[in-house]
Amino acid sequence: MADLRRTGLFDLHLELGGKMVPFAGWEMPVQYPMGVMGEHQHTRAHAGLFDVSHMGQVILRPPKGGTVADAARALEALVPVDVIGLGEGRQRYAMFTNEDGGILDDLMVANRGDHLFLVVNAARVGHDVAMMRGRLGEGVTVELISDRALLALQGPEAQAALERIVPEVAEMRFMDVAVLPVSGGDVWVSRSGYTGEDGFEISVPEDEAEGFARALLAMEEVAPIGLGARDSLRLEAGLCLYGSDIDETTSPVEAGLTWAIRKARRKGGARAGGFPGATRILGELEDGPARKRVGLAPEGRAPMRAGTEIFDGDEKVGEVTSGAFGPTLGAPMSMGYVAAGSAATGTRLTGEVRGKRLPVEVVDLPFVPANFKR
C-alpha cells in the first residue's frame, strides 16, 4: 500500500471504520462497518455517499478566440458520440475508441458554456490526458484538475440531503450540470451517477471536501459507501466497468452502448464517422456484431463470476465479465459476452463452475430498473 495515492478524505475513511484496499493506484475504502450488503441496501432505500476522487477531472478549453463548439469538434475526432450537439448545462456519456473499434476508456462529457468538463476513469487518467494533448489539435488546452475532490451522493433521498446545502440542485434534471455557490467556493454538480439511482456527482475544492462530506454524513439519510457496494449497485443497474466489461478489445456495439452513438455520427448523419474505428463500429451498427453483452441469470444462489465460460450445448459461446449476488435482486447476476446467435433473451445456456455445467439464462438488462429523475 506504500506506493498508493490517497484522496483528501483518507483520514475520514479511517475514522469511519473504512477497510482500505488498493484500487486503480489508490488506497480506497471497500466497505465500512455496515458491510457491503447493508451499504447496498441503504443506497437503494436512502442515500449513500461515495468518495470518487480517484477519478480524473479534466477541462478542455477551445483555442484562443474560439468557442466551446471548437473544443467539441476536436473531441469528436476521438469519440463516436455527438459532442457538438450537447447543449450548455448538459452532460453525455462517451467513449474513446481505437483504430480497431475497441474502447480505450469510457467517460462523461459536460458542456459548461465556454469549455468542456470530462470525468475519466482513474486507471486511464494518464493515458487519456496524454492522448488528448497529442491529438486534439493546436490550441485546445487539456487541463487536469488536481485541487478538487469528487463525491457521489446516490439514492432516492439524495436530493433531499444535498438541497439542504445546495438548494439549487432541486431544479436539476438527469444529466444536467451546474456550477453552484456554497460557502468555501463553488461546487460543480451533475445529476448523474453509477448506481441506477437518482443522485449527484459533486466536485468540491479539496480543502473543503472533508467539511462538505461531514455535513452530508451528519444527515440521518446519508451513510458512507465503499467500492464493494458501488460494484454490486452498478452491476444491478447493468452498467459497464472499464477493464472488466469493456476494454480495448470490445466495441461499443458489442457492449450494447449504441444508444450513446447518435444519428449525427452514424452512416448518413451530418458528421458520420471521422472517429477511430469508424469502419468497424459503423459496420456493426449496420450488420450487427458477432457477439453481444448480455445479462445472465444463474439458477440457484451461487454467482457466476468473471472468467466463467458460457456454453450453448457443447459449444463455448462466451464468458462472464462481471458477476455477483444482487442484494436488491435477491439472486445471483452476471454480465458477459456471448455469440450473437445465443444472445436472445430467454436463451438457456450453461456456465462451467468448478468443472460442472450449471444452467444460466440470458435476461434483459438492467437487472434492477433505473430510478433516474427525468
mmCIF file of C-alpha atoms in Angstrom:
data_model
loop_
_atom_site.group_PDB
_atom_site.id
_atom_site.type_symbol
_atom_site.label_atom_id
_atom_site.label_comp_id
_atom_site.label_asym_id
_atom_site.label_seq_id
_atom_site.Cartn_x
_atom_site.Cartn_y
_atom_site.Cartn_z
ATOM 1 C CA MET A 1 0.000 0.000 0.000
ATOM 2 C CA ALA A 2 3.055 2.271 0.376
ATOM 3 C CA ASP A 3 3.059 3.396 -3.267
ATOM 4 C CA LEU A 4 -0.678 4.022 -3.474
ATOM 5 C CA ARG A 5 -2.143 7.510 -3.666
ATOM 6 C CA ARG A 6 -4.663 8.729 -1.110
ATOM 7 C CA THR A 7 -7.648 11.013 -1.606
ATOM 8 C CA GLY A 8 -8.195 14.042 0.613
ATOM 9 C CA LEU A 9 -10.794 12.044 2.552
ATOM 10 C CA PHE A 10 -8.410 9.234 3.555
ATOM 11 C CA ASP A 11 -8.350 10.170 7.257
ATOM 12 C CA LEU A 12 -12.142 10.446 7.301
ATOM 13 C CA HIS A 13 -12.429 6.944 5.810
ATOM 14 C CA LEU A 14 -10.279 5.571 8.623
ATOM 15 C CA GLU A 15 -12.286 7.463 11.230
ATOM 16 C CA LEU A 16 -15.474 5.953 9.805
ATOM 17 C CA GLY A 17 -14.022 2.431 10.005
ATOM 18 C CA GLY A 18 -13.373 2.043 6.302
ATOM 19 C CA LYS A 19 -11.489 -1.100 5.209
ATOM 20 C CA MET A 20 -8.877 0.220 2.769
ATOM 21 C CA VAL A 21 -7.782 -1.713 -0.329
ATOM 22 C CA PRO A 22 -5.708 -0.977 -3.463
ATOM 23 C CA PHE A 23 -7.798 0.193 -6.431
ATOM 24 C CA ALA A 24 -6.502 1.715 -9.689
ATOM 25 C CA GLY A 25 -3.382 3.010 -7.952
ATOM 26 C CA TRP A 26 -5.255 4.449 -4.973
ATOM 27 C CA GLU A 27 -5.951 3.352 -1.392
ATOM 28 C CA MET A 28 -9.753 3.272 -1.267
ATOM 29 C CA PRO A 29 -12.465 2.057 1.148
ATOM 30 C CA VAL A 30 -14.041 -1.211 0.007
ATOM 31 C CA GLN A 31 -16.571 -1.183 2.870
ATOM 32 C CA TYR A 32 -17.437 0.313 6.243
ATOM 33 C CA PRO A 33 -18.781 -1.397 9.409
ATOM 34 C CA MET A 34 -22.302 -1.533 7.902
ATOM 35 C CA GLY A 35 -20.933 -4.081 5.390
ATOM 36 C CA VAL A 36 -21.411 -4.357 1.646
ATOM 37 C CA MET A 37 -24.943 -5.762 1.859
ATOM 38 C CA GLY A 38 -26.091 -3.064 4.279
ATOM 39 C CA GLU A 39 -24.428 -0.286 2.290
ATOM 40 C CA HIS A 40 -26.033 -1.510 -0.928
ATOM 41 C CA GLN A 41 -29.498 -1.635 0.611
ATOM 42 C CA HIS A 42 -29.050 1.740 2.322
ATOM 43 C CA THR A 43 -28.224 3.373 -1.025
ATOM 44 C CA ARG A 44 -31.273 1.827 -2.687
ATOM 45 C CA ALA A 45 -33.556 2.988 0.167
ATOM 46 C CA HIS A 46 -31.970 6.264 1.316
ATOM 47 C CA ALA A 47 -28.718 7.967 0.217
ATOM 48 C CA GLY A 48 -25.129 6.755 0.030
ATOM 49 C CA LEU A 49 -22.007 8.943 -0.097
ATOM 50 C CA PHE A 50 -19.086 7.677 -2.203
ATOM 51 C CA ASP A 51 -15.575 9.132 -2.440
ATOM 52 C CA VAL A 52 -14.755 9.028 -6.150
ATOM 53 C CA SER A 53 -11.879 11.497 -6.002
ATOM 54 C CA HIS A 54 -9.641 8.939 -7.707
ATOM 55 C CA MET A 55 -11.458 9.651 -10.984
ATOM 56 C CA GLY A 56 -9.824 12.099 -13.380
ATOM 57 C CA GLN A 57 -11.367 15.563 -13.739
ATOM 58 C CA VAL A 58 -10.310 17.290 -16.949
ATOM 59 C CA ILE A 59 -11.179 20.628 -18.577
ATOM 60 C CA LEU A 60 -10.913 21.134 -22.348
ATOM 61 C CA ARG A 61 -10.662 24.769 -23.375
ATOM 62 C CA PRO A 62 -11.043 25.875 -27.021
ATOM 63 C CA PRO A 63 -8.303 27.740 -28.885
ATOM 64 C CA LYS A 64 -7.943 31.428 -28.027
ATOM 65 C CA GLY A 65 -10.823 33.311 -29.625
ATOM 66 C CA GLY A 66 -12.737 30.067 -30.221
ATOM 67 C CA THR A 67 -15.933 28.666 -28.735
ATOM 68 C CA VAL A 68 -16.907 25.509 -26.907
ATOM 69 C CA ALA A 69 -18.048 24.139 -30.283
ATOM 70 C CA ASP A 70 -14.407 24.208 -31.420
ATOM 71 C CA ALA A 71 -13.384 22.077 -28.429
ATOM 72 C CA ALA A 72 -16.346 19.773 -29.110
ATOM 73 C CA ARG A 73 -15.379 19.433 -32.773
ATOM 74 C CA ALA A 74 -11.831 18.488 -31.762
ATOM 75 C CA LEU A 75 -13.086 15.910 -29.240
ATOM 76 C CA GLU A 76 -15.355 14.316 -31.838
ATOM 77 C CA ALA A 77 -12.207 13.122 -33.642
ATOM 78 C CA LEU A 78 -11.610 10.777 -30.664
ATOM 79 C CA VAL A 79 -15.158 9.660 -29.740
ATOM 80 C CA PRO A 80 -18.135 8.289 -31.742
ATOM 81 C CA VAL A 81 -20.683 10.451 -29.898
ATOM 82 C CA ASP A 82 -22.297 13.785 -30.749
ATOM 83 C CA VAL A 83 -20.425 16.353 -28.654
ATOM 84 C CA ILE A 84 -21.210 19.389 -30.834
ATOM 85 C CA GLY A 85 -24.939 18.806 -30.271
ATOM 86 C CA LEU A 86 -24.539 18.746 -26.480
ATOM 87 C CA GLY A 87 -26.402 21.728 -25.030
ATOM 88 C CA GLU A 88 -24.944 24.075 -22.449
ATOM 89 C CA GLY A 89 -25.516 22.787 -18.935
ATOM 90 C CA ARG A 90 -25.880 19.191 -20.142
ATOM 91 C CA GLN A 91 -23.740 16.063 -19.836
ATOM 92 C CA ARG A 92 -23.372 12.987 -22.050
ATOM 93 C CA TYR A 93 -21.782 9.535 -21.822
ATOM 94 C CA ALA A 94 -18.953 8.900 -24.300
ATOM 95 C CA MET A 95 -16.077 6.552 -25.024
ATOM 96 C CA PHE A 96 -12.631 6.927 -26.567
ATOM 97 C CA THR A 97 -12.108 4.338 -29.304
ATOM 98 C CA ASN A 98 -9.025 2.922 -31.005
ATOM 99 C CA GLU A 99 -8.399 2.244 -34.695
ATOM 100 C CA ASP A 100 -9.738 -1.304 -34.290
ATOM 101 C CA GLY A 101 -13.040 -0.046 -32.850
ATOM 102 C CA GLY A 102 -12.185 -1.071 -29.276
ATOM 103 C CA ILE A 103 -12.882 1.109 -26.232
ATOM 104 C CA LEU A 104 -9.875 2.906 -24.730
ATOM 105 C CA ASP A 105 -11.944 4.375 -21.893
ATOM 106 C CA ASP A 106 -15.475 5.484 -21.127
ATOM 107 C CA LEU A 107 -16.154 8.932 -19.736
ATOM 108 C CA MET A 108 -18.648 11.704 -19.075
ATOM 109 C CA VAL A 109 -18.554 14.944 -21.109
ATOM 110 C CA ALA A 110 -20.288 18.153 -19.974
ATOM 111 C CA ASN A 111 -20.806 21.442 -21.818
ATOM 112 C CA ARG A 112 -20.142 24.237 -19.333
ATOM 113 C CA GLY A 113 -20.633 27.167 -21.668
ATOM 114 C CA ASP A 114 -17.104 28.180 -22.596
ATOM 115 C CA HIS A 115 -15.374 24.815 -22.058
ATOM 116 C CA LEU A 116 -15.965 21.067 -21.780
ATOM 117 C CA PHE A 117 -15.611 19.192 -18.488
ATOM 118 C CA LEU A 118 -14.693 15.486 -18.602
ATOM 119 C CA VAL A 119 -14.619 12.795 -15.924
ATOM 120 C CA VAL A 120 -12.473 9.785 -16.891
ATOM 121 C CA ASN A 121 -11.614 6.501 -15.173
ATOM 122 C CA ALA A 122 -8.888 6.520 -12.532
ATOM 123 C CA ALA A 123 -6.737 3.840 -14.174
ATOM 124 C CA ARG A 124 -6.852 5.673 -17.531
ATOM 125 C CA VAL A 125 -6.211 9.287 -16.475
ATOM 126 C CA GLY A 126 -2.576 9.377 -17.627
ATOM 127 C CA HIS A 127 -3.382 7.652 -20.913
ATOM 128 C CA ASP A 128 -6.398 9.834 -21.671
ATOM 129 C CA VAL A 129 -4.714 13.148 -20.886
ATOM 130 C CA ALA A 130 -1.630 12.263 -22.938
ATOM 131 C CA MET A 131 -3.780 11.127 -25.855
ATOM 132 C CA MET A 132 -5.884 14.290 -25.830
ATOM 133 C CA ARG A 133 -2.842 16.540 -25.568
ATOM 134 C CA GLY A 134 -1.280 14.740 -28.508
ATOM 135 C CA ARG A 135 -4.331 14.519 -30.756
ATOM 136 C CA LEU A 136 -6.846 17.293 -30.088
ATOM 137 C CA GLY A 137 -5.056 19.786 -32.276
ATOM 138 C CA GLU A 138 -3.273 23.060 -31.839
ATOM 139 C CA GLY A 139 -4.799 25.491 -29.405
ATOM 140 C CA VAL A 140 -7.079 23.115 -27.448
ATOM 141 C CA THR A 141 -5.950 23.180 -23.819
ATOM 142 C CA VAL A 142 -6.188 19.980 -21.756
ATOM 143 C CA GLU A 143 -6.153 20.823 -18.037
ATOM 144 C CA LEU A 144 -6.015 18.012 -15.470
ATOM 145 C CA ILE A 145 -7.679 19.224 -12.271
ATOM 146 C CA SER A 146 -5.630 18.306 -9.201
ATOM 147 C CA ASP A 147 -7.114 20.509 -6.447
ATOM 148 C CA ARG A 148 -10.673 19.222 -6.266
ATOM 149 C CA ALA A 149 -12.273 16.145 -4.674
ATOM 150 C CA LEU A 150 -15.160 14.292 -6.312
ATOM 151 C CA LEU A 151 -18.069 12.884 -4.292
ATOM 152 C CA ALA A 152 -21.106 10.914 -5.419
ATOM 153 C CA LEU A 153 -24.355 11.104 -3.462
ATOM 154 C CA GLN A 154 -26.723 8.383 -4.689
ATOM 155 C CA GLY A 155 -30.164 7.131 -3.746
ATOM 156 C CA PRO A 156 -33.827 8.200 -3.632
ATOM 157 C CA GLU A 157 -33.151 10.624 -0.758
ATOM 158 C CA ALA A 158 -30.039 12.190 -2.339
ATOM 159 C CA GLN A 159 -31.858 15.337 -3.452
ATOM 160 C CA ALA A 160 -33.441 15.900 -0.037
ATOM 161 C CA ALA A 161 -29.996 15.695 1.570
ATOM 162 C CA LEU A 162 -27.996 17.756 -0.913
ATOM 163 C CA GLU A 163 -30.522 20.573 -1.284
ATOM 164 C CA ARG A 164 -30.051 21.430 2.406
ATOM 165 C CA ILE A 165 -26.557 22.576 1.435
ATOM 166 C CA VAL A 166 -27.096 23.468 -2.246
ATOM 167 C CA PRO A 167 -30.801 24.342 -2.703
ATOM 168 C CA GLU A 168 -30.472 24.823 -6.485
ATOM 169 C CA VAL A 169 -29.982 21.092 -7.110
ATOM 170 C CA ALA A 170 -33.720 20.519 -6.671
ATOM 171 C CA GLU A 171 -34.296 22.060 -10.122
ATOM 172 C CA MET A 172 -31.739 19.894 -11.915
ATOM 173 C CA ARG A 173 -32.822 17.098 -14.274
ATOM 174 C CA PHE A 174 -30.995 13.865 -15.038
ATOM 175 C CA MET A 175 -27.715 14.711 -16.825
ATOM 176 C CA ASP A 176 -27.915 18.436 -16.026
ATOM 177 C CA VAL A 177 -24.676 20.073 -14.875
ATOM 178 C CA ALA A 178 -24.220 23.330 -12.949
ATOM 179 C CA VAL A 179 -21.620 25.393 -11.115
ATOM 180 C CA LEU A 180 -23.275 26.405 -7.827
ATOM 181 C CA PRO A 181 -22.107 28.617 -4.948
ATOM 182 C CA VAL A 182 -21.558 27.310 -1.427
ATOM 183 C CA SER A 183 -19.551 28.669 1.475
ATOM 184 C CA GLY A 184 -15.907 27.976 0.729
ATOM 185 C CA GLY A 185 -16.191 28.082 -3.073
ATOM 186 C CA ASP A 186 -18.232 26.809 -5.987
ATOM 187 C CA VAL A 187 -19.233 23.176 -6.347
ATOM 188 C CA TRP A 188 -19.529 21.556 -9.779
ATOM 189 C CA VAL A 189 -22.622 19.352 -9.766
ATOM 190 C CA SER A 190 -24.038 16.835 -12.230
ATOM 191 C CA ARG A 191 -27.273 14.934 -11.693
ATOM 192 C CA SER A 192 -25.900 11.525 -12.587
ATOM 193 C CA GLY A 193 -24.153 8.529 -11.078
ATOM 194 C CA TYR A 194 -23.130 4.905 -11.311
ATOM 195 C CA THR A 195 -25.802 3.106 -9.291
ATOM 196 C CA GLY A 196 -29.007 3.312 -11.345
ATOM 197 C CA GLU A 197 -30.476 5.538 -8.632
ATOM 198 C CA ASP A 198 -31.189 9.253 -8.699
ATOM 199 C CA GLY A 199 -28.222 11.183 -7.407
ATOM 200 C CA PHE A 200 -25.424 13.637 -7.950
ATOM 201 C CA GLU A 201 -21.701 13.811 -8.549
ATOM 202 C CA ILE A 202 -20.174 16.826 -6.824
ATOM 203 C CA SER A 203 -16.708 18.285 -7.440
ATOM 204 C CA VAL A 204 -15.608 20.205 -4.359
ATOM 205 C CA PRO A 205 -12.433 22.246 -3.656
ATOM 206 C CA GLU A 206 -10.112 19.750 -1.966
ATOM 207 C CA ASP A 207 -9.633 21.834 1.178
ATOM 208 C CA GLU A 208 -13.421 21.979 1.634
ATOM 209 C CA ALA A 209 -14.125 18.311 0.826
ATOM 210 C CA GLU A 210 -13.930 16.860 4.326
ATOM 211 C CA GLY A 211 -16.246 19.500 5.768
ATOM 212 C CA PHE A 212 -18.676 19.007 2.880
ATOM 213 C CA ALA A 213 -18.648 15.232 3.359
ATOM 214 C CA ARG A 214 -19.120 15.542 7.121
ATOM 215 C CA ALA A 215 -22.091 17.870 6.622
ATOM 216 C CA LEU A 216 -23.768 15.263 4.421
ATOM 217 C CA LEU A 217 -22.889 12.343 6.692
ATOM 218 C CA ALA A 218 -24.429 14.176 9.655
ATOM 219 C CA MET A 219 -27.800 13.786 7.940
ATOM 220 C CA GLU A 220 -29.839 10.766 9.039
ATOM 221 C CA GLU A 221 -30.452 9.501 5.494
ATOM 222 C CA VAL A 222 -26.788 9.581 4.390
ATOM 223 C CA ALA A 223 -24.243 6.801 5.044
ATOM 224 C CA PRO A 224 -20.694 6.240 3.723
ATOM 225 C CA ILE A 225 -20.485 3.614 0.978
ATOM 226 C CA GLY A 226 -17.426 1.713 -0.275
ATOM 227 C CA LEU A 227 -16.261 0.134 -3.508
ATOM 228 C CA GLY A 228 -17.927 -3.215 -2.754
ATOM 229 C CA ALA A 229 -21.461 -1.826 -2.761
ATOM 230 C CA ARG A 230 -20.590 0.507 -5.639
ATOM 231 C CA ASP A 231 -19.822 -2.580 -7.715
ATOM 232 C CA SER A 232 -22.971 -4.519 -6.806
ATOM 233 C CA LEU A 233 -25.111 -1.415 -7.368
ATOM 234 C CA ARG A 234 -23.688 -0.727 -10.832
ATOM 235 C CA LEU A 235 -23.992 -4.407 -11.815
ATOM 236 C CA GLU A 236 -27.671 -4.483 -10.812
ATOM 237 C CA ALA A 237 -28.042 -1.362 -12.963
ATOM 238 C CA GLY A 238 -26.413 -3.139 -15.919
ATOM 239 C CA LEU A 239 -23.581 -0.584 -16.104
ATOM 240 C CA CYS A 240 -20.170 -1.471 -17.524
ATOM 241 C CA LEU A 241 -16.934 -1.409 -15.537
ATOM 242 C CA TYR A 242 -13.940 -0.428 -17.655
ATOM 243 C CA GLY A 243 -11.314 -3.166 -17.654
ATOM 244 C CA SER A 244 -13.924 -5.827 -16.928
ATOM 245 C CA ASP A 245 -16.976 -5.444 -19.178
ATOM 246 C CA ILE A 246 -15.406 -3.119 -21.733
ATOM 247 C CA ASP A 247 -11.803 -2.682 -22.858
ATOM 248 C CA GLU A 248 -9.643 -2.203 -25.945
ATOM 249 C CA THR A 249 -10.982 -5.441 -27.467
ATOM 250 C CA THR A 250 -14.707 -4.651 -27.126
ATOM 251 C CA SER A 251 -16.580 -2.337 -29.469
ATOM 252 C CA PRO A 252 -19.394 -0.021 -28.329
ATOM 253 C CA VAL A 253 -21.816 -2.041 -30.459
ATOM 254 C CA GLU A 254 -20.843 -5.385 -28.889
ATOM 255 C CA ALA A 255 -21.138 -3.752 -25.483
ATOM 256 C CA GLY A 256 -24.697 -2.566 -26.142
ATOM 257 C CA LEU A 257 -23.702 1.099 -25.914
ATOM 258 C CA THR A 258 -25.208 2.074 -29.265
ATOM 259 C CA TRP A 259 -27.684 4.420 -27.524
ATOM 260 C CA ALA A 260 -24.703 6.735 -26.962
ATOM 261 C CA ILE A 261 -23.936 6.978 -30.702
ATOM 262 C CA ARG A 262 -26.475 9.448 -32.041
ATOM 263 C CA LYS A 263 -27.695 9.926 -35.599
ATOM 264 C CA ALA A 264 -25.209 12.696 -36.408
ATOM 265 C CA ARG A 265 -22.248 10.294 -36.112
ATOM 266 C CA ARG A 266 -23.870 7.299 -37.830
ATOM 267 C CA LYS A 267 -23.946 6.439 -41.503
ATOM 268 C CA GLY A 268 -25.859 9.166 -43.335
ATOM 269 C CA GLY A 269 -25.564 11.576 -40.385
ATOM 270 C CA ALA A 270 -24.297 15.136 -40.543
ATOM 271 C CA ARG A 271 -20.873 14.148 -39.168
ATOM 272 C CA ALA A 272 -20.820 10.419 -39.852
ATOM 273 C CA GLY A 273 -17.588 8.631 -38.974
ATOM 274 C CA GLY A 274 -14.395 10.592 -38.504
ATOM 275 C CA PHE A 275 -13.547 8.816 -35.241
ATOM 276 C CA PRO A 276 -11.088 5.962 -34.589
ATOM 277 C CA GLY A 277 -12.501 2.554 -35.520
ATOM 278 C CA ALA A 278 -15.367 4.036 -37.515
ATOM 279 C CA THR A 279 -15.227 1.331 -40.187
ATOM 280 C CA ARG A 280 -15.831 -1.465 -37.682
ATOM 281 C CA ILE A 281 -18.265 0.430 -35.462
ATOM 282 C CA LEU A 282 -20.444 1.758 -38.300
ATOM 283 C CA GLY A 283 -20.324 -1.687 -39.942
ATOM 284 C CA GLU A 284 -21.535 -3.376 -36.754
ATOM 285 C CA LEU A 285 -24.302 -0.793 -36.407
ATOM 286 C CA GLU A 286 -25.488 -1.782 -39.895
ATOM 287 C CA ASP A 287 -24.916 -5.542 -39.829
ATOM 288 C CA GLY A 288 -24.810 -6.440 -36.136
ATOM 289 C CA PRO A 289 -21.816 -7.622 -34.074
ATOM 290 C CA ALA A 290 -20.559 -11.193 -33.837
ATOM 291 C CA ARG A 291 -21.080 -11.193 -30.077
ATOM 292 C CA LYS A 292 -23.163 -9.197 -27.614
ATOM 293 C CA ARG A 293 -23.026 -8.165 -23.966
ATOM 294 C CA VAL A 294 -25.975 -9.741 -22.166
ATOM 295 C CA GLY A 295 -27.424 -10.175 -18.729
ATOM 296 C CA LEU A 296 -27.146 -13.699 -17.337
ATOM 297 C CA ALA A 297 -29.277 -15.149 -14.546
ATOM 298 C CA PRO A 298 -27.750 -18.291 -12.990
ATOM 299 C CA GLU A 299 -30.065 -20.779 -11.335
ATOM 300 C CA GLY A 300 -29.717 -21.211 -7.595
ATOM 301 C CA ARG A 301 -27.930 -18.817 -5.234
ATOM 302 C CA ALA A 302 -24.293 -19.037 -6.347
ATOM 303 C CA PRO A 303 -22.985 -16.247 -8.633
ATOM 304 C CA MET A 304 -21.097 -16.996 -11.844
ATOM 305 C CA ARG A 305 -18.101 -14.683 -11.581
ATOM 306 C CA ALA A 306 -15.773 -13.127 -14.131
ATOM 307 C CA GLY A 307 -13.997 -15.715 -16.248
ATOM 308 C CA THR A 308 -16.778 -18.317 -16.134
ATOM 309 C CA GLU A 309 -17.051 -19.907 -19.576
ATOM 310 C CA ILE A 310 -20.519 -19.987 -21.132
ATOM 311 C CA PHE A 311 -21.719 -22.855 -23.371
ATOM 312 C CA ASP A 312 -24.615 -23.369 -25.764
ATOM 313 C CA GLY A 313 -24.864 -27.134 -25.841
ATOM 314 C CA ASP A 314 -21.294 -28.383 -26.228
ATOM 315 C CA GLU A 315 -20.058 -25.187 -27.899
ATOM 316 C CA LYS A 316 -18.331 -22.445 -25.926
ATOM 317 C CA VAL A 317 -20.103 -19.232 -26.908
ATOM 318 C CA GLY A 318 -18.832 -16.695 -24.420
ATOM 319 C CA GLU A 319 -17.570 -15.706 -20.996
ATOM 320 C CA VAL A 320 -18.753 -13.830 -17.910
ATOM 321 C CA THR A 321 -17.106 -10.427 -17.364
ATOM 322 C CA SER A 322 -18.830 -9.423 -14.076
ATOM 323 C CA GLY A 323 -20.769 -11.493 -11.568
ATOM 324 C CA ALA A 324 -22.043 -11.126 -8.002
ATOM 325 C CA PHE A 325 -25.068 -11.654 -5.786
ATOM 326 C CA GLY A 326 -27.623 -8.862 -6.237
ATOM 327 C CA PRO A 327 -28.920 -7.701 -2.831
ATOM 328 C CA THR A 328 -31.902 -5.861 -4.359
ATOM 329 C CA LEU A 329 -32.475 -8.567 -6.941
ATOM 330 C CA GLY A 330 -32.285 -11.255 -4.277
ATOM 331 C CA ALA A 331 -30.460 -13.557 -6.685
ATOM 332 C CA PRO A 332 -27.111 -14.019 -8.436
ATOM 333 C CA MET A 333 -26.470 -11.923 -11.551
ATOM 334 C CA SER A 334 -23.787 -11.838 -14.223
ATOM 335 C CA MET A 335 -22.923 -9.915 -17.354
ATOM 336 C CA GLY A 336 -20.809 -11.205 -20.187
ATOM 337 C CA TYR A 337 -20.398 -11.639 -23.908
ATOM 338 C CA VAL A 338 -21.957 -14.442 -25.900
ATOM 339 C CA ALA A 339 -22.161 -15.179 -29.614
ATOM 340 C CA ALA A 340 -24.947 -13.217 -31.299
ATOM 341 C CA GLY A 341 -26.791 -16.442 -32.122
ATOM 342 C CA SER A 342 -27.024 -17.282 -28.419
ATOM 343 C CA ALA A 343 -27.841 -13.775 -27.174
ATOM 344 C CA ALA A 344 -31.646 -13.655 -27.428
ATOM 345 C CA THR A 345 -33.498 -13.030 -24.167
ATOM 346 C CA GLY A 346 -34.689 -16.328 -22.723
ATOM 347 C CA THR A 347 -31.904 -18.442 -24.283
ATOM 348 C CA ARG A 348 -30.907 -21.272 -21.947
ATOM 349 C CA LEU A 349 -27.158 -21.752 -21.650
ATOM 350 C CA THR A 350 -24.726 -23.261 -19.151
ATOM 351 C CA GLY A 351 -21.745 -21.896 -17.287
ATOM 352 C CA GLU A 352 -18.803 -24.024 -16.211
ATOM 353 C CA VAL A 353 -18.235 -23.626 -12.459
ATOM 354 C CA ARG A 354 -15.608 -25.828 -10.795
ATOM 355 C CA GLY A 355 -15.855 -28.364 -13.589
ATOM 356 C CA LYS A 356 -19.640 -28.550 -13.632
ATOM 357 C CA ARG A 357 -22.007 -27.127 -16.242
ATOM 358 C CA LEU A 358 -24.723 -25.172 -14.436
ATOM 359 C CA PRO A 359 -27.854 -23.628 -16.011
ATOM 360 C CA VAL A 360 -27.964 -19.910 -16.794
ATOM 361 C CA GLU A 361 -30.493 -17.871 -18.775
ATOM 362 C CA VAL A 362 -29.998 -14.787 -20.938
ATOM 363 C CA VAL A 363 -32.047 -11.927 -19.454
ATOM 364 C CA ASP A 364 -32.646 -8.266 -20.222
ATOM 365 C CA LEU A 365 -30.532 -5.532 -18.637
ATOM 366 C CA PRO A 366 -30.714 -3.815 -16.235
ATOM 367 C CA PHE A 367 -31.401 -6.377 -13.528
ATOM 368 C CA VAL A 368 -32.987 -3.620 -11.387
ATOM 369 C CA PRO A 369 -34.896 -0.791 -13.144
ATOM 370 C CA ALA A 370 -33.245 2.649 -13.125
ATOM 371 C CA ASN A 371 -34.650 5.357 -10.845
ATOM 372 C CA PHE A 372 -33.288 8.499 -12.515
ATOM 373 C CA LYS A 373 -35.117 11.847 -12.317
ATOM 374 C CA ARG A 374 -36.214 12.631 -15.876
#
